[in-house]
Amino acid sequence: MILYPHLDVNGEGHLTIGGMDTVALAREFGTPAYIMDENVIRTQCRTYLQTARRCFGESALPLYASKALCFTGIYRLVAEEGLGVDCVSGGELYTARAAGFPAERIYFHGNNKTDDDLRQALDMGVGTIVADNADELDALSRIAAEMGRTQRILLRITPGIDPHTHRAIMTGNVDSKFGSAIVTGAALDITKKALATPHLSLAGFHCHIGSQIFDTAPFRDAADIMTRFIADVKAATGFEASELNLGGGLGVRYTEHDPVIDHAAAIESIAAIVRERAAAAGIAMPRVILEPGRSLVAAAGITLYTVGSVKEIPGFKNYISVDGGMPDNPRYALYQSEYTALVAKRAGEPADFLATLAGRCCESGDLIGEGMRIQRPERGDTVAVLCTGAYNFAMASNYNRLPRPPIVMVKDGRARLAVRRESYADLVRNDL
Ligand SMILES: *Cc1c(COP(=O)(O)O)cnc(C)c1O
């Protein structure tokens, strides 16, 4: 099961990505390696930008949530495609700056930005800070005053949506560590505070309801609740938000059991609600910001590994051990996330071997998946795990002192290194 049209099987029966043979890529770049199809990321960026503009007007701006996959090359790509970015730390801001990303198109998020983070953001001219809490408003006001500046902000609001029960629940998620809840009155209180705090210029509101969501109903609920909140704030304070950031969270297909999602249609259905509710509430249509991470980059990426052993435990299970694991993909260990895997040189053959795909770490929980259907490999074969473009490299560690894999970008029949493989010397670089 190959899941995506940029993946295919060539005449030799090998898996290809962007038309390039994955067995050859493994030989050329070594394993483990992340391979990404650049055109897939660019196409997704264009889908978001064009659909957002069509639905919300020319001022609409999708932001790439760069925590999904962060390195300088991705910021350059996103800048070329005309999107903004969402950064969540000083390290992401630094990487964006190193890539020359236009600072006015950066939104800076996080529930605990340090004074240093805030100073760094102001120093580089970050366009918008998404403020999480009252302490942050005070710190930001003080720092902006010191620097003789007024900073544009949004406020992070908790609309009270549980995306996985597909309903808006009055109390749902009020206990989140992020933002201020509407239902408790905290959201209105912090809005009043932001309006009264010097050196801050409030543009509007932000919400983010969750991740890997397939159903558009929770997004439409969020759009509905946030539009009503804008109207309530206007009635209570006279302030009318000019910007509404609806966060990220649209899902992607990791396995054949996941639905195929039409991202453009999802954006259109969310837009219809905002337009309808804004008109009904008598407020101007705000500038709408979307913030996809996973759905921009996940599908573009695969990870290539080399098989070290196949262990069959009769009456129990089969293990395939590969030369990576939780250090390059911790998502199964963290959330039991499911993936699809193929033996690259036999990608067209039936996946008739039921196996646990295990990493090489000294840790029983170091697994990439259990109960996976795959061709039976042999030592030395290349295994491809699909849809690893988001939250893999970004979450990678050096556990067991394993160097992080490289990122190889393929485009129009050529492959180039975008991030070099870490060396053993890199591993001891900071050791004193
Ligand atoms: C993680 C996150 C996103 C992106 O989520 P995806 O599920 O990757 O689309 C967007 N906005 C905020 C505030 C986030 O924390």
Coordinates of C-alpha atoms and ligand atoms in Angstrom, one line a residue:
M1 CA 0.0 0.0 0.0
I2 CA 1.8 3.1 -1.2
L3 CA -0.6 5.8 0.0
Y4 CA 0.5 8.7 -2.1
P5 CA 0.9 9.6 -5.8
H6 CA 4.5 10.8 -5.5
L7 CA 5.4 7.3 -4.4
D8 CA 5.4 4.5 -7.0
V9 CA 7.0 1.3 -8.1
N10 CA 9.5 1.3 -11.0
G11 CA 10.2 -1.4 -13.6
E12 CA 12.6 -3.2 -11.3
G13 CA 9.9 -3.4 -8.6
H14 CA 11.6 -0.8 -6.4
L15 CA 9.8 1.9 -4.5
T16 CA 10.3 5.4 -5.9
I17 CA 9.8 8.9 -4.5
G18 CA 9.5 11.8 -6.9
G19 CA 10.5 9.3 -9.6
M20 CA 13.8 8.4 -7.9
D21 CA 14.7 4.8 -6.9
T22 CA 14.8 4.5 -3.1
V23 CA 17.2 1.5 -3.2
A24 CA 19.7 3.8 -5.1
L25 CA 19.0 6.7 -2.7
A26 CA 19.8 4.4 0.3
R27 CA 23.1 3.4 -1.4
E28 CA 24.1 7.0 -2.2
F29 CA 23.2 8.7 1.0
G30 CA 23.4 5.8 3.5
T31 CA 20.7 4.9 6.1
P32 CA 18.9 5.9 8.1
A33 CA 17.9 8.9 6.0
Y34 CA 14.9 11.1 5.6
I35 CA 14.0 11.6 2.0
M36 CA 11.6 14.4 1.0
D37 CA 9.9 15.2 -2.2
E38 CA 10.2 19.0 -2.5
N39 CA 7.5 19.4 -5.1
V40 CA 5.0 17.8 -2.7
I41 CA 5.7 20.4 -0.1
R42 CA 5.5 23.2 -2.6
T43 CA 2.2 21.9 -4.0
Q44 CA 0.7 21.8 -0.5
C45 CA 1.9 25.3 0.2
R46 CA 0.2 26.5 -3.0
T47 CA -3.0 24.6 -2.2
Y48 CA -3.2 26.3 1.2
L49 CA -2.3 29.8 -0.1
Q50 CA -4.5 29.8 -3.2
T51 CA -7.5 28.2 -1.3
A52 CA -7.1 30.6 1.6
R53 CA -7.0 33.6 -0.7
R54 CA -10.0 32.4 -2.7
C55 CA -12.0 31.8 0.4
F56 CA -10.9 34.7 2.7
G57 CA -9.6 37.3 0.3
E58 CA -6.1 38.4 -0.7
S59 CA -5.0 39.2 2.8
A60 CA -5.5 35.6 4.0
L61 CA -2.2 34.1 5.1
P62 CA -1.4 30.5 5.8
L63 CA 1.5 30.0 8.2
Y64 CA 3.7 27.0 8.2
A65 CA 3.9 25.7 11.8
S66 CA 7.6 25.1 11.7
K67 CA 7.8 22.9 14.7
A68 CA 6.7 20.0 12.4
L69 CA 10.0 20.1 10.5
C70 CA 12.6 22.8 11.2
F71 CA 15.8 23.5 9.3
T72 CA 17.0 26.5 7.3
G73 CA 16.0 25.1 3.9
I74 CA 12.4 24.7 4.8
Y75 CA 12.1 28.3 5.9
R76 CA 13.6 29.4 2.5
L77 CA 11.2 27.1 0.7
V78 CA 8.2 28.5 2.6
A79 CA 9.4 32.1 2.1
E80 CA 9.6 31.5 -1.7
E81 CA 6.0 30.1 -1.6
G82 CA 4.8 33.3 0.0
L83 CA 3.6 31.8 3.3
G84 CA 4.3 33.0 6.8
V85 CA 5.6 30.8 9.6
D86 CA 4.8 30.0 13.2
C87 CA 7.8 29.6 15.5
V88 CA 7.6 28.4 19.1
S89 CA 11.1 28.9 20.5
G90 CA 14.2 31.0 20.4
G91 CA 15.8 28.1 18.4
E92 CA 13.2 28.2 15.8
L93 CA 13.4 32.0 15.6
Y94 CA 17.1 31.7 15.2
T95 CA 16.8 29.1 12.4
A96 CA 14.2 31.3 10.6
R97 CA 16.5 34.3 10.9
A98 CA 19.5 32.3 9.7
A99 CA 17.5 31.3 6.6
G100 CA 16.6 35.0 6.0
F101 CA 12.9 34.5 6.6
P102 CA 11.0 37.8 6.5
A103 CA 10.5 38.6 10.2
E104 CA 7.2 40.5 9.7
R105 CA 5.7 37.2 8.5
I106 CA 6.7 35.3 11.7
Y107 CA 4.1 34.5 14.4
F108 CA 5.7 33.6 17.7
H109 CA 3.9 31.1 19.9
G110 CA 4.3 29.3 23.1
N111 CA 2.8 29.0 26.6
N112 CA 6.1 30.0 28.3
K113 CA 8.2 32.4 26.3
T114 CA 11.2 33.6 28.4
D115 CA 12.3 37.2 28.6
D116 CA 15.2 36.3 26.4
D117 CA 12.9 34.7 23.8
L118 CA 10.7 37.9 23.8
R119 CA 13.8 40.2 23.5
Q120 CA 15.1 38.1 20.7
A121 CA 11.7 38.2 18.9
L122 CA 11.5 42.0 19.3
D123 CA 15.1 42.4 18.3
M124 CA 14.6 40.6 15.0
G125 CA 11.3 42.4 14.3
V126 CA 8.9 39.4 14.6
G127 CA 5.6 40.6 13.2
T128 CA 3.2 39.1 15.6
I129 CA 3.5 37.6 19.1
V130 CA 0.7 35.2 20.1
A131 CA 0.5 36.0 23.8
D132 CA -0.6 33.1 26.0
N133 CA -1.2 34.6 29.5
A134 CA -1.3 37.7 31.7
D135 CA 2.3 37.3 33.0
E136 CA 3.5 37.2 29.4
L137 CA 1.6 40.4 28.6
D138 CA 3.3 42.2 31.5
A139 CA 6.8 40.9 30.5
L140 CA 6.2 41.8 26.8
S141 CA 5.0 45.3 27.7
R142 CA 8.1 45.9 29.9
I143 CA 10.5 44.6 27.3
A144 CA 8.8 46.5 24.5
A145 CA 9.0 49.7 26.6
E146 CA 12.7 49.2 27.2
M147 CA 13.2 48.8 23.5
G148 CA 10.9 51.8 22.7
R149 CA 8.5 49.7 20.7
T150 CA 4.9 48.7 20.4
Q151 CA 4.4 45.0 19.6
R152 CA 1.6 43.6 17.5
I153 CA -0.1 40.7 19.3
L154 CA -2.8 38.1 19.1
L155 CA -4.2 36.4 22.2
R156 CA -4.4 32.7 22.4
I157 CA -8.0 31.7 23.3
T158 CA -9.3 28.2 24.2
P159 CA -12.6 27.8 22.4
G160 CA -13.6 24.6 24.4
I161 CA -13.5 22.0 21.6
D162 CA -12.7 18.4 21.9
P163 CA -11.8 17.5 18.3
H164 CA -11.8 13.8 18.9
T165 CA -15.4 13.7 20.1
H166 CA -16.3 16.1 17.2
R167 CA -18.3 18.4 19.5
A168 CA -17.9 21.8 21.1
I169 CA -18.2 21.1 24.8
M170 CA -18.7 24.0 27.1
T171 CA -16.0 22.9 29.5
G172 CA -13.9 20.8 27.1
N173 CA -10.3 21.7 27.2
V174 CA -10.7 24.5 29.7
D175 CA -8.0 22.8 31.7
S176 CA -5.5 23.2 28.8
K177 CA -2.1 24.7 29.6
F178 CA -2.5 26.9 26.6
G179 CA -4.4 30.2 26.4
S180 CA -7.5 31.6 28.1
A181 CA -10.9 29.9 28.1
I182 CA -13.9 31.7 26.8
V183 CA -16.4 29.8 29.0
T184 CA -14.7 30.8 32.3
G185 CA -14.6 34.5 31.3
A186 CA -10.7 34.4 31.3
A187 CA -10.6 35.2 27.6
L188 CA -12.6 38.4 28.0
D189 CA -10.6 39.4 31.0
I190 CA -7.2 38.9 29.2
T191 CA -8.6 40.8 26.2
K192 CA -9.4 43.8 28.5
K193 CA -6.0 43.6 30.0
A194 CA -4.3 43.5 26.6
L195 CA -6.2 46.5 25.5
A196 CA -5.2 48.4 28.6
T197 CA -1.5 47.4 28.6
P198 CA 0.9 49.9 27.0
H199 CA 3.3 49.0 24.2
L200 CA 1.0 46.2 23.0
S201 CA -1.2 46.5 19.9
L202 CA -3.9 43.8 19.9
A203 CA -4.9 42.6 16.4
G204 CA -7.1 39.7 17.3
F205 CA -7.3 36.1 18.5
H206 CA -5.8 32.7 17.9
C207 CA -7.0 29.2 18.7
H208 CA -5.6 25.8 17.9
I209 CA -7.8 22.8 18.8
G210 CA -5.5 19.8 18.2
S211 CA -3.7 17.7 15.6
Q212 CA -4.3 14.9 13.1
I213 CA -8.0 15.8 12.8
F214 CA -9.8 14.4 9.8
D215 CA -13.3 15.8 10.4
T216 CA -13.9 19.4 9.6
A217 CA -16.8 19.7 12.1
P218 CA -14.5 20.7 15.1
F219 CA -12.9 23.4 12.9
R220 CA -16.2 24.7 11.9
D221 CA -17.3 24.7 15.6
A222 CA -14.1 26.6 16.5
A223 CA -14.7 29.1 13.7
D224 CA -18.2 29.6 15.0
I225 CA -17.2 30.0 18.6
M226 CA -14.4 32.4 17.8
T227 CA -16.5 34.5 15.6
R228 CA -19.1 34.9 18.3
F229 CA -16.3 35.7 20.8
I230 CA -15.2 38.5 18.5
A231 CA -18.7 39.9 18.5
D232 CA -19.0 39.5 22.3
V233 CA -15.7 41.4 22.8
K234 CA -16.9 44.1 20.5
A235 CA -20.1 44.5 22.5
A236 CA -18.2 44.5 25.8
T237 CA -15.3 46.7 25.0
G238 CA -15.8 48.3 21.6
F239 CA -12.7 46.5 20.3
E240 CA -13.3 44.7 17.0
A241 CA -10.6 42.1 16.1
S242 CA -9.2 42.4 12.6
E243 CA -7.5 39.1 12.6
L244 CA -8.6 35.5 13.4
N245 CA -6.0 32.7 13.5
L246 CA -7.7 29.3 13.5
G247 CA -4.5 27.2 14.1
G248 CA -3.5 24.0 12.4
G249 CA -4.4 20.4 12.8
L250 CA -5.7 18.9 9.6
G251 CA -4.8 15.3 9.4
V252 CA -2.7 13.2 6.9
R253 CA -2.8 9.6 5.8
Y254 CA -0.3 7.4 7.7
T255 CA -2.0 4.1 6.8
E256 CA -4.6 2.8 4.4
H257 CA -7.1 3.0 7.2
D258 CA -6.8 6.8 7.4
P259 CA -9.2 8.7 5.0
V260 CA -7.9 10.7 2.0
I261 CA -8.4 14.3 3.0
D262 CA -9.2 17.1 0.6
H263 CA -7.4 20.0 2.3
A264 CA -8.9 22.6 -0.1
A265 CA -12.4 21.5 0.6
A266 CA -11.8 21.5 4.3
I267 CA -10.6 25.2 4.2
E268 CA -13.6 26.1 2.1
S269 CA -16.1 24.6 4.6
I270 CA -14.4 26.5 7.5
A271 CA -14.4 29.7 5.5
A272 CA -18.2 29.4 4.9
I273 CA -18.8 29.3 8.6
V274 CA -16.6 32.4 9.4
R275 CA -18.3 34.4 6.6
E276 CA -21.8 33.4 7.7
R277 CA -21.2 34.0 11.4
A278 CA -19.4 37.3 10.9
A279 CA -22.4 38.5 8.8
A280 CA -24.9 37.3 11.4
A281 CA -23.0 38.9 14.3
G282 CA -22.6 42.2 12.5
I283 CA -18.8 42.2 12.5
A284 CA -16.4 42.8 9.6
M285 CA -14.9 39.7 8.1
P286 CA -11.5 39.3 9.9
R287 CA -8.2 38.5 8.1
V288 CA -8.1 34.7 8.5
I289 CA -4.8 32.9 9.3
L290 CA -4.4 29.2 9.1
E291 CA -1.4 27.4 10.6
P292 CA -0.8 23.9 9.2
G293 CA 2.3 22.0 10.1
R294 CA 1.8 18.3 9.5
S295 CA -0.4 18.6 6.5
L296 CA 2.3 20.7 4.7
V297 CA 5.2 18.4 5.2
A298 CA 4.3 14.9 6.5
A299 CA 3.3 13.2 3.3
A300 CA 6.4 14.5 1.4
G301 CA 8.8 12.5 3.6
I302 CA 9.8 8.9 4.0
T303 CA 12.6 7.4 6.1
L304 CA 14.9 4.7 4.7
Y305 CA 16.5 2.2 6.9
T306 CA 18.7 -0.9 6.5
V307 CA 17.5 -4.2 7.9
G308 CA 19.9 -5.9 10.3
S309 CA 17.9 -9.0 11.3
V310 CA 14.6 -10.8 10.9
K311 CA 13.7 -12.7 14.1
E312 CA 10.8 -15.1 14.0
I313 CA 9.5 -16.1 17.5
P314 CA 7.2 -19.1 16.7
G315 CA 3.8 -18.7 18.2
F316 CA 4.5 -15.1 19.2
K317 CA 5.7 -12.5 16.7
N318 CA 8.3 -11.6 14.1
Y319 CA 10.7 -8.8 14.5
I320 CA 12.4 -6.8 11.8
S321 CA 15.3 -4.7 13.3
V322 CA 16.5 -1.6 11.4
D323 CA 19.4 0.8 11.9
G324 CA 17.3 3.6 13.3
G325 CA 14.3 3.8 15.6
M326 CA 13.0 6.0 18.4
P327 CA 15.9 8.5 18.1
D328 CA 14.8 9.4 14.5
N329 CA 11.1 8.6 14.9
P330 CA 9.8 8.6 18.5
R331 CA 6.1 8.8 17.5
Y332 CA 5.2 5.2 18.1
A333 CA 6.9 5.2 21.5
L334 CA 5.2 8.5 22.4
Y335 CA 1.7 8.1 21.0
Q336 CA 1.5 4.6 19.4
S337 CA 1.2 6.4 16.0
E338 CA 0.8 4.0 13.1
Y339 CA 2.9 3.9 10.0
T340 CA 3.1 2.1 6.7
A341 CA 6.4 0.3 5.8
L342 CA 7.6 -1.4 2.7
V343 CA 10.7 -3.4 1.6
A344 CA 12.0 -0.9 -1.0
K345 CA 13.2 -3.5 -3.6
R346 CA 10.0 -5.5 -3.4
A347 CA 7.5 -2.7 -3.1
G348 CA 5.1 -4.1 -5.7
E349 CA 4.9 -7.5 -4.0
P350 CA 2.2 -8.5 -1.5
A351 CA 2.8 -7.4 2.1
D352 CA 2.3 -10.8 3.5
F353 CA 4.6 -10.8 6.5
L354 CA 3.2 -9.7 9.8
A355 CA 6.0 -8.0 11.9
T356 CA 7.0 -5.6 14.6
L357 CA 9.4 -3.1 13.1
A358 CA 12.0 -2.5 15.8
G359 CA 14.7 0.1 16.2
R360 CA 18.3 -0.5 17.3
C361 CA 18.2 1.1 20.8
C362 CA 18.6 -0.7 24.0
E363 CA 15.0 -0.2 25.0
S364 CA 12.1 -2.6 24.4
G365 CA 9.8 0.3 23.6
D366 CA 12.0 1.3 20.7
L367 CA 9.5 0.3 18.0
I368 CA 8.4 2.0 14.8
G369 CA 5.2 -0.1 14.7
E370 CA 3.7 -3.4 15.7
G371 CA 1.5 -5.7 13.7
M372 CA 2.7 -4.2 10.5
R373 CA 2.1 -5.9 7.1
I374 CA 5.2 -5.8 5.0
Q375 CA 7.1 -7.9 2.5
R376 CA 9.5 -10.3 4.3
P377 CA 13.0 -8.7 4.1
E378 CA 16.5 -10.0 4.6
R379 CA 19.5 -8.4 6.3
G380 CA 20.8 -5.6 4.1
D381 CA 17.5 -4.8 2.5
T382 CA 16.2 -1.2 2.5
V383 CA 12.9 -0.6 4.4
A384 CA 10.9 2.6 3.7
V385 CA 8.6 4.0 6.4
L386 CA 6.1 6.4 4.7
C387 CA 4.7 9.8 5.7
T388 CA 7.6 10.7 8.1
G389 CA 8.0 14.3 7.0
A390 CA 6.4 15.8 10.1
Y391 CA 7.4 15.4 13.7
N392 CA 10.3 12.9 13.0
F393 CA 13.4 14.9 12.2
A394 CA 11.9 17.7 14.4
M395 CA 11.7 15.3 17.4
A396 CA 14.9 13.4 16.7
S397 CA 17.4 12.8 19.5
N398 CA 20.8 11.3 20.0
Y399 CA 19.6 8.6 22.3
N400 CA 22.1 5.8 22.5
R401 CA 24.5 8.3 20.9
L402 CA 23.1 7.8 17.5
P403 CA 23.9 10.6 15.1
R404 CA 20.8 12.2 13.6
P405 CA 20.1 11.2 9.9
P406 CA 20.4 13.6 7.0
I407 CA 17.5 15.1 5.1
V408 CA 17.7 14.5 1.4
M409 CA 15.5 16.6 -0.9
V410 CA 14.5 15.1 -4.2
K411 CA 13.1 17.3 -7.0
D412 CA 12.7 16.8 -10.7
G413 CA 14.9 13.7 -10.9
R414 CA 17.7 15.1 -8.7
A415 CA 18.6 14.5 -5.1
R416 CA 20.5 16.9 -2.8
L417 CA 21.5 17.0 0.8
A418 CA 19.5 19.6 2.7
V419 CA 20.8 18.6 6.2
R420 CA 24.0 16.7 6.6
R421 CA 24.2 13.5 8.6
E422 CA 25.5 14.2 12.1
S423 CA 29.0 12.8 12.6
Y424 CA 30.5 11.2 15.8
A425 CA 32.6 14.4 16.1
D426 CA 29.3 16.3 16.2
L427 CA 28.2 14.1 19.1
V428 CA 31.1 15.2 21.4
R429 CA 31.3 18.8 20.2
N430 CA 29.8 20.3 23.3
D431 CA 31.4 17.9 25.8
L432 CA 34.0 19.6 28.0
Ligands
LIG1 C1 1.4 22.3 16.5 C2 0.7 23.5 16.2 C3 0.3 23.8 14.9 C4 0.4 22.8 13.8 O1 -0.3 21.7 14.0 P1 -0.4 20.5 12.9 O2 -1.3 19.5 13.5 O3 1.0 20.1 12.6 O4 -1.1 21.2 11.7 C5 -0.3 25.0 14.6 N1 -0.5 26.0 15.6 C6 -0.1 25.7 16.9 C7 -0.3 26.8 17.9 C8 0.5 24.5 17.2 O5 0.8 24.3 18.5

